[in-house]
XYZ file of N, CA, C and O in Angstrom:
272
model
N 0.839 -1.181 0.000
C 0.000 0.000 0.000
C 0.886 1.247 0.000
O 1.907 1.286 0.671
N 0.476 2.221 -0.762
C 1.208 3.486 -0.823
C 0.575 4.460 0.165
O -0.638 4.697 0.125
N 1.378 5.023 1.033
C 0.896 6.022 1.999
C 1.039 7.414 1.387
O 2.091 8.053 1.494
N -0.031 7.866 0.711
C -0.028 9.156 0.025
C -0.119 10.287 1.036
O -0.844 10.206 2.015
N 0.591 11.376 0.743
C 0.545 12.603 1.540
C 0.014 13.693 0.622
O 0.529 13.881 -0.490
N -1.014 14.412 1.067
C -1.564 15.504 0.255
C -0.516 16.612 0.166
O 0.010 17.066 1.173
N -0.222 17.027 -1.062
C 0.783 18.068 -1.268
C 0.193 19.435 -0.973
O -0.855 19.813 -1.496
N 0.871 20.174 -0.118
C 0.483 21.541 0.229
C 1.675 22.437 -0.090
O 2.714 22.334 0.570
N 1.570 23.313 -1.089
C 2.700 24.178 -1.453
C 3.197 25.033 -0.281
O 4.359 25.432 -0.251
N 2.316 25.306 0.680
C 2.716 26.092 1.845
C 3.467 25.242 2.873
O 4.101 25.775 3.781
N 3.370 23.918 2.744
C 4.039 22.999 3.654
C 4.598 21.818 2.844
O 4.116 20.700 2.972
N 5.614 22.087 1.997
C 6.138 21.045 1.098
C 6.983 20.023 1.858
O 7.247 20.198 3.050
N 7.427 18.973 1.165
C 8.317 18.017 1.823
C 9.541 18.736 2.397
O 10.056 19.678 1.797
N 9.976 18.299 3.564
C 11.121 18.946 4.215
C 12.441 18.608 3.529
O 13.398 19.360 3.613
N 12.484 17.458 2.850
C 13.725 17.005 2.241
C 13.627 16.967 0.722
O 12.613 16.553 0.170
N 14.689 17.394 0.069
C 14.793 17.170 -1.372
C 14.981 15.682 -1.586
O 15.528 14.993 -0.737
N 14.512 15.170 -2.725
C 14.711 13.762 -2.998
C 13.736 13.223 -4.012
O 13.007 13.976 -4.651
N 13.747 11.900 -4.135
C 12.893 11.213 -5.103
C 11.615 10.741 -4.421
O 11.652 10.194 -3.315
N 10.503 10.946 -5.111
C 9.187 10.594 -4.592
C 8.344 9.989 -5.714
O 8.645 10.149 -6.893
N 7.260 9.335 -5.328
C 6.196 8.984 -6.258
C 5.183 10.110 -6.123
O 4.839 10.498 -5.000
N 4.720 10.668 -7.229
C 3.763 11.770 -7.144
C 2.527 11.487 -7.993
O 2.583 10.780 -8.997
N 1.428 12.034 -7.559
C 0.170 11.994 -8.294
C -0.063 13.404 -8.802
O -0.063 14.365 -8.023
N -0.213 13.532 -10.123
C -0.389 14.856 -10.724
C -1.781 14.966 -11.319
O -2.203 14.096 -12.086
N -2.481 16.015 -10.929
C -3.804 16.331 -11.466
C -4.780 15.169 -11.310
O -5.670 14.969 -12.131
N -4.576 14.356 -10.273
C -5.531 13.315 -9.932
C -5.477 12.035 -10.746
O -6.147 11.083 -10.407
N -4.657 11.977 -11.815
C -4.684 10.739 -12.596
C -3.345 10.288 -13.175
O -3.247 9.185 -13.697
N -2.303 11.067 -13.091
C -1.002 10.671 -13.623
C -0.040 10.401 -12.473
O 0.154 11.248 -11.606
N 0.570 9.210 -12.483
C 1.542 8.871 -11.456
C 2.936 8.931 -12.076
O 3.174 8.379 -13.146
N 3.847 9.617 -11.385
C 5.205 9.799 -11.858
C 6.182 9.454 -10.732
O 5.837 9.546 -9.571
N 7.429 9.148 -11.096
C 8.510 9.260 -10.129
C 9.093 10.638 -10.384
O 9.250 11.061 -11.540
N 9.344 11.354 -9.331
C 9.774 12.739 -9.494
C 10.810 13.116 -8.455
O 10.893 12.518 -7.384
N 11.576 14.128 -8.791
C 12.567 14.684 -7.889
C 12.026 16.009 -7.369
O 11.524 16.827 -8.150
N 12.099 16.210 -6.059
C 11.671 17.478 -5.475
C 12.898 18.214 -4.980
O 13.730 17.649 -4.271
N 13.027 19.490 -5.356
C 14.129 20.322 -4.901
C 13.587 21.292 -3.863
O 12.797 22.177 -4.188
N 14.010 21.130 -2.617
C 13.491 21.944 -1.532
C 13.933 23.401 -1.628
O 13.268 24.287 -1.111
N 15.035 23.680 -2.296
C 15.493 25.059 -2.433
C 14.671 25.831 -3.466
O 14.331 26.985 -3.252
N 14.369 25.195 -4.595
C 13.620 25.881 -5.651
C 12.122 25.626 -5.571
O 11.351 26.267 -6.258
N 11.714 24.625 -4.735
C 10.298 24.234 -4.569
C 9.705 23.729 -5.887
O 8.560 23.988 -6.218
N 10.510 22.994 -6.654
C 10.100 22.508 -7.972
C 10.103 20.978 -7.990
O 11.043 20.351 -7.500
N 9.034 20.401 -8.574
C 8.955 18.971 -8.856
C 9.386 18.760 -10.294
O 8.954 19.494 -11.186
N 10.228 17.760 -10.555
C 10.631 17.414 -11.917
C 10.468 15.917 -12.127
O 10.888 15.119 -11.297
N 9.873 15.565 -13.254
C 9.739 14.170 -13.657
C 11.139 13.574 -13.801
O 12.017 14.193 -14.385
N 11.361 12.396 -13.229
C 12.687 11.769 -13.247
C 13.142 11.337 -14.632
O 14.332 11.157 -14.858
N 12.235 11.154 -15.565
C 12.596 10.632 -16.878
C 12.937 11.754 -17.868
O 13.976 11.750 -18.502
N 12.029 12.712 -18.010
C 12.210 13.799 -18.980
C 12.677 15.104 -18.359
O 12.953 16.058 -19.061
N 12.691 15.166 -17.037
C 13.109 16.349 -16.285
C 12.212 17.564 -16.523
O 12.652 18.700 -16.378
N 10.960 17.308 -16.915
C 10.023 18.423 -17.086
C 9.432 18.788 -15.727
O 9.295 17.946 -14.836
N 9.102 20.058 -15.557
C 8.485 20.494 -14.313
C 7.054 19.979 -14.230
O 6.328 19.983 -15.220
N 6.668 19.548 -13.046
C 5.304 19.092 -12.789
C 4.613 20.176 -11.966
O 5.058 20.503 -10.873
N 3.523 20.731 -12.507
C 2.876 21.879 -11.872
C 1.579 21.535 -11.147
O 1.053 22.366 -10.417
N 1.056 20.340 -11.353
C -0.246 19.990 -10.784
C -0.156 18.825 -9.803
O -1.057 17.997 -9.732
N 0.931 18.754 -9.038
C 1.096 17.670 -8.064
C 0.059 17.837 -6.960
O -0.080 18.913 -6.373
N -0.699 16.760 -6.709
C -1.717 16.801 -5.651
C -1.327 15.959 -4.449
O -1.721 16.261 -3.326
N -0.556 14.889 -4.676
C -0.142 13.998 -3.601
C 1.266 13.471 -3.894
O 1.672 13.411 -5.052
N 1.961 13.082 -2.838
C 3.276 12.472 -3.008
C 3.459 11.377 -1.963
O 2.740 11.330 -0.959
N 4.407 10.498 -2.214
C 4.729 9.425 -1.272
C 6.229 9.175 -1.316
O 6.867 9.309 -2.363
N 6.769 8.826 -0.171
C 8.184 8.480 -0.084
C 8.411 7.145 -0.794
O 7.571 6.258 -0.739
N 9.528 7.017 -1.463
C 9.904 5.749 -2.087
C 10.753 5.000 -1.070
O 11.806 5.486 -0.648
N 10.276 3.852 -0.669
C 11.012 3.033 0.291
C 11.033 1.606 -0.234
O 10.036 0.894 -0.169
N 12.171 1.217 -0.777
C 12.327 -0.117 -1.337
C 13.054 -1.012 -0.335
O 13.869 -0.539 0.455
N 12.778 -2.305 -0.382
C 13.514 -3.218 0.497
C 14.988 -3.248 0.141
O 15.357 -3.052 -1.015
N 15.799 -3.469 1.136
C 17.243 -3.558 0.903
C 17.569 -4.847 0.183
O 17.051 -5.898 0.525
N 18.413 -4.754 -0.825
C 18.763 -5.936 -1.616
C 19.565 -6.965 -0.823
O 19.386 -8.154 -0.997
N 20.438 -6.510 0.062
C 21.324 -7.443 0.742
C 20.611 -8.350 1.753
O 21.039 -9.472 1.993
N 19.506 -7.890 2.338
C 18.828 -8.697 3.342
C 17.414 -9.066 2.963
O 16.823 -9.955 3.550
N 16.829 -8.322 2.020
C 15.434 -8.546 1.682
C 14.494 -7.888 2.668
O 13.277 -7.965 2.551
N 15.054 -7.193 3.663
C 14.241 -6.496 4.670
C 14.211 -5.018 4.374
O 15.044 -4.488 3.658
N 13.267 -4.345 5.022
C 13.180 -2.896 4.876
C 14.273 -2.224 5.666
O 14.782 -2.704 6.604
């Protein structure tokens, strides 16, 4: 299950990094968020995403142990 967080431009993610984002209610992207510029960019084409409504942290299991 993905734990979505509603994106609030007045209270953005505290950390820059890679996230899963929902844009305009129907497009899911992997995106990079830059906390200094407050900009979301699609990880593939590097285009700015302007209609992000929700985001989630990407947390993959560790390869060496198979655990989180």
